mmCIF file of C-alpha atoms and ligand atoms in Angstrom:
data_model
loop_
_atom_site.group_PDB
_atom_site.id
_atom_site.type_symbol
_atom_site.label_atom_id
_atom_site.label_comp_id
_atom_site.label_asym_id
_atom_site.label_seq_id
_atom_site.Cartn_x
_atom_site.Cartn_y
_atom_site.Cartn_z
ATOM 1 C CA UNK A 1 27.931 -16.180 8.136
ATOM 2 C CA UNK A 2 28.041 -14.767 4.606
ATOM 3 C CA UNK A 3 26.964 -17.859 2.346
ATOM 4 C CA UNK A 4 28.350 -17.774 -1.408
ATOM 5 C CA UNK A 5 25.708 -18.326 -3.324
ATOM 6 C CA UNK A 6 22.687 -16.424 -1.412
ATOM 7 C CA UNK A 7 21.907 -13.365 -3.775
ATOM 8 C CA UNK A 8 21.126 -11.933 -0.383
ATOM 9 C CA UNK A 9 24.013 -12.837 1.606
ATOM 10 C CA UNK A 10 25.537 -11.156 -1.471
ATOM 11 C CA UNK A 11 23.263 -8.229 -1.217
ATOM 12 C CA UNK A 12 24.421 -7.448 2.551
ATOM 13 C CA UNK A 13 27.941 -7.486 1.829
ATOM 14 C CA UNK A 14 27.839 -4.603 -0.880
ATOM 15 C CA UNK A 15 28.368 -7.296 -3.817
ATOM 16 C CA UNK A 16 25.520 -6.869 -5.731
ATOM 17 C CA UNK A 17 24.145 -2.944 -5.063
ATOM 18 C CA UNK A 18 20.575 -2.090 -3.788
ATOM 19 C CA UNK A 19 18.657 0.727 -2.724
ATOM 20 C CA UNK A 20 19.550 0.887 0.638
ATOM 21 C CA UNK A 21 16.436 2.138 3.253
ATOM 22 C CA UNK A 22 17.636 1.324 6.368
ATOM 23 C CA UNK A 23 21.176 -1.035 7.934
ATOM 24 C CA UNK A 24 21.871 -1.813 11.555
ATOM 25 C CA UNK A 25 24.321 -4.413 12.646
ATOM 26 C CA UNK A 26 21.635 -6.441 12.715
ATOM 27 C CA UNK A 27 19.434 -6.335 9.236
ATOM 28 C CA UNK A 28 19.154 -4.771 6.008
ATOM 29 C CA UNK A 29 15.606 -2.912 4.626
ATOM 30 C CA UNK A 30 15.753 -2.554 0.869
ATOM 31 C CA UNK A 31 13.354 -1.470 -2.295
ATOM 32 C CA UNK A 32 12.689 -4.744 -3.555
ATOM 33 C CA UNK A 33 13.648 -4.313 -7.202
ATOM 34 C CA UNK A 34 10.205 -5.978 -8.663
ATOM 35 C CA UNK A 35 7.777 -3.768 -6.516
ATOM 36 C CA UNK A 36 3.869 -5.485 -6.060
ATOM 37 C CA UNK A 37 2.924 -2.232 -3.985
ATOM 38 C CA UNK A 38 3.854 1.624 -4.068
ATOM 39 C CA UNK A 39 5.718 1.092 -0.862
ATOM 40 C CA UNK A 40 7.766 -2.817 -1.063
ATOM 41 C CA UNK A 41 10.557 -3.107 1.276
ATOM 42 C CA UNK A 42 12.597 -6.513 2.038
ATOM 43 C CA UNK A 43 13.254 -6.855 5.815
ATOM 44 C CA UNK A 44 16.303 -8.880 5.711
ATOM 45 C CA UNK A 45 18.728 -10.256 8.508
ATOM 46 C CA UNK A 46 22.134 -10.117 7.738
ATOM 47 C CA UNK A 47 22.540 -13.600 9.576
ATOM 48 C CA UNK A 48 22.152 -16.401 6.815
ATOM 49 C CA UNK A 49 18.956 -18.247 7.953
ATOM 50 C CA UNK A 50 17.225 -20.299 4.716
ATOM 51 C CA UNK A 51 13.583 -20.092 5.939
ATOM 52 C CA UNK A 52 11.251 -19.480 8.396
ATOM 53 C CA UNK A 53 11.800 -23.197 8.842
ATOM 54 C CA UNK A 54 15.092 -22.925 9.663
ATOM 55 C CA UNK A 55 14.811 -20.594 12.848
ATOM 56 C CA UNK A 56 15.229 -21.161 16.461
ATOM 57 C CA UNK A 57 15.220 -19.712 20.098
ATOM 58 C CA UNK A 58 18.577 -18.344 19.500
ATOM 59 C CA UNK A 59 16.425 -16.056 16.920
ATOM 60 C CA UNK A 60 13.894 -14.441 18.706
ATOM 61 C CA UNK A 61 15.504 -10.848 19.538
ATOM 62 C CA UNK A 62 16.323 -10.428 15.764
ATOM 63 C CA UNK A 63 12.388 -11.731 14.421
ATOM 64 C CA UNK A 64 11.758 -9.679 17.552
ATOM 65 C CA UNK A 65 13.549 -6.850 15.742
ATOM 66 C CA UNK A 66 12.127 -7.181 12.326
ATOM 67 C CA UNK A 67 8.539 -6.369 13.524
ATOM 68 C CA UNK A 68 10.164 -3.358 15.412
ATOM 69 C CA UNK A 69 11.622 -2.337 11.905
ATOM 70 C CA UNK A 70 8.633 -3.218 10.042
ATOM 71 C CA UNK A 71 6.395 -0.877 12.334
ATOM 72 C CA UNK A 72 9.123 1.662 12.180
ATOM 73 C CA UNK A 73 9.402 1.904 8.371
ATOM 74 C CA UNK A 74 5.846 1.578 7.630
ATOM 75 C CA UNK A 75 5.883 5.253 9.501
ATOM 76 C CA UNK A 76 8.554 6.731 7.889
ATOM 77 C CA UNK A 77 6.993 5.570 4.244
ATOM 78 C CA UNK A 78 3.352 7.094 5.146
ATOM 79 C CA UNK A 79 2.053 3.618 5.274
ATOM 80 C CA UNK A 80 0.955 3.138 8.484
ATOM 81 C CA UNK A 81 -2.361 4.551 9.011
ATOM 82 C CA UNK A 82 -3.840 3.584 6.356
ATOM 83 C CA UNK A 83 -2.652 -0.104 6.229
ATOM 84 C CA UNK A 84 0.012 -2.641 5.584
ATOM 85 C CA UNK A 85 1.224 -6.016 5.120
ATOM 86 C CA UNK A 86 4.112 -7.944 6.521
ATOM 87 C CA UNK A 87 4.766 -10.557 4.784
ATOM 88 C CA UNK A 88 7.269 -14.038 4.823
ATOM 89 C CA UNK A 89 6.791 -16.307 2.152
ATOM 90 C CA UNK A 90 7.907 -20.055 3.132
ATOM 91 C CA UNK A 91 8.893 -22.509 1.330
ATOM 92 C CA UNK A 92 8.343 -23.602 -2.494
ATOM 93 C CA UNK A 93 4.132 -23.934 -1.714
ATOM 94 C CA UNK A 94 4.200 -20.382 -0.005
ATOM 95 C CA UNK A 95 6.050 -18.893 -2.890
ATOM 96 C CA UNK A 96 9.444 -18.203 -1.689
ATOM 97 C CA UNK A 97 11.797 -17.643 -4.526
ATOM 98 C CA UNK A 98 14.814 -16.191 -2.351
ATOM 99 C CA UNK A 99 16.312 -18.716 0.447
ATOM 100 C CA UNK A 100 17.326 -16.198 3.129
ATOM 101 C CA UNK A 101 14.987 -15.065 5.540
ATOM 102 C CA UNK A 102 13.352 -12.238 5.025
ATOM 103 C CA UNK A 103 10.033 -10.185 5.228
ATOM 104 C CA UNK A 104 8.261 -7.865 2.630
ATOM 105 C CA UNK A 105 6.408 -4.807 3.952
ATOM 106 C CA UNK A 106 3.933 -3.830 1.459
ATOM 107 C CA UNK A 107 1.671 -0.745 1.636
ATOM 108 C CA UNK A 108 0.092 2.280 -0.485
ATOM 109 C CA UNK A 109 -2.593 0.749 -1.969
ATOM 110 C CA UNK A 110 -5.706 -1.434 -0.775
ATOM 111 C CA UNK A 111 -4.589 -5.282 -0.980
ATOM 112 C CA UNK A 112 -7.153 -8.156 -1.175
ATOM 113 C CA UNK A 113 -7.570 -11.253 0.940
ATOM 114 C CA UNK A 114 -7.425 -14.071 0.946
ATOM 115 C CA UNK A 115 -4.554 -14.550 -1.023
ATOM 116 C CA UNK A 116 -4.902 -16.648 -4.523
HETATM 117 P P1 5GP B 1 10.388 -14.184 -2.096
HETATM 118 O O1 5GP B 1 9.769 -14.561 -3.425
HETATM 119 O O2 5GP B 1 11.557 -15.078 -1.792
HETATM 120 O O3 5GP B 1 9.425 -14.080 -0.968
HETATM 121 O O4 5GP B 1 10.920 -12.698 -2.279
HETATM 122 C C1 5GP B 1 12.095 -12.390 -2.959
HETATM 123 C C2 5GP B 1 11.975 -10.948 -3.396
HETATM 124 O O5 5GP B 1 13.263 -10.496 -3.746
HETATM 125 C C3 5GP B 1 11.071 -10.735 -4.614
HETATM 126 O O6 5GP B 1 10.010 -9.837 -4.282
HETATM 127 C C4 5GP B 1 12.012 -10.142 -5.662
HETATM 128 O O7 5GP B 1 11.409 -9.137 -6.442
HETATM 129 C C5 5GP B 1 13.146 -9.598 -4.813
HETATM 130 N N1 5GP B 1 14.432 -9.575 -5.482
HETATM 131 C C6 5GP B 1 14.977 -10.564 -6.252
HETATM 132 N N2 5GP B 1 16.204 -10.210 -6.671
HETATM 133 C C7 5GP B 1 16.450 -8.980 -6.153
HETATM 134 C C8 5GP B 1 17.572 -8.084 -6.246
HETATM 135 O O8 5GP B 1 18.584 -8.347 -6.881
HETATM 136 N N3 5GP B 1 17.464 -6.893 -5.581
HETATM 137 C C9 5GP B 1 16.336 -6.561 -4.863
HETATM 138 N N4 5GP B 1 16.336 -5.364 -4.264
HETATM 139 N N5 5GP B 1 15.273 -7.392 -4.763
HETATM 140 C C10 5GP B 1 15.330 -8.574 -5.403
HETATM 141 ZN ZN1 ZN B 2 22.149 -15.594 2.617
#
């Protein structure tokens, strides 16, 4: 379900252009276009889902498939041996600015924890 007003929705239908790194039938991987890291990827599924706190059992093969992707594209951008993060921000309190589900895979530099 393409929803109108979800800049990612709009995103996976070719609407609004972006720097494509990887499309299945499944999900999208994209640069994200304010990059926190040398390596910033969006891990997004092209099903319409708001939040994390929004998904069900019907969901699990596709969040089953994003940490496939995640591990797969973390090798292909020279990320994974030294370290990476996978990230989904939640909700207004866990920063989410974007309500479609998606997952930010962050790498090439040393990050700090906890988070602020
Ligand atoms: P959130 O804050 O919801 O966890 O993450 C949304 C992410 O989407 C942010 O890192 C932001 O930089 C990225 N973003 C926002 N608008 C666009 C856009 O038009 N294109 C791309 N590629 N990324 C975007
Ligand atoms: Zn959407």
């Amino acid at each position: 379900m393409i929803v109108s007003d979800c800049l990612f929705c709009k995103i996976i239908s070719k609407e609004i252009k972006s720097d494509i790194i990887y499309e299945d039938d499944s999900l999208l991987a994209i640069k994200d276009i304010n990059p926190a890291a040398p390596v910033h990827l969006l891990i997004i599924p092209k099903i319409h889902v708001a939040s994390l706190n929004e998904v069900a059992i019907g969901d699990v093969e596709i969040l089953g498939h994003i940490q496939l992707l995640a591990s797969r594209l973390a090798e292909e951008s020279g990320v994974s041996e030294r370290g990476y993060r996978l990230v989904n921000n939640c909700g207004e309190w866990g920063g989410q600015s974007v309500f479609h589900l998606h997952y930010h895979l962050l790498g090439g530099k040393q990050m700090g924890w906890p988070p602020e």
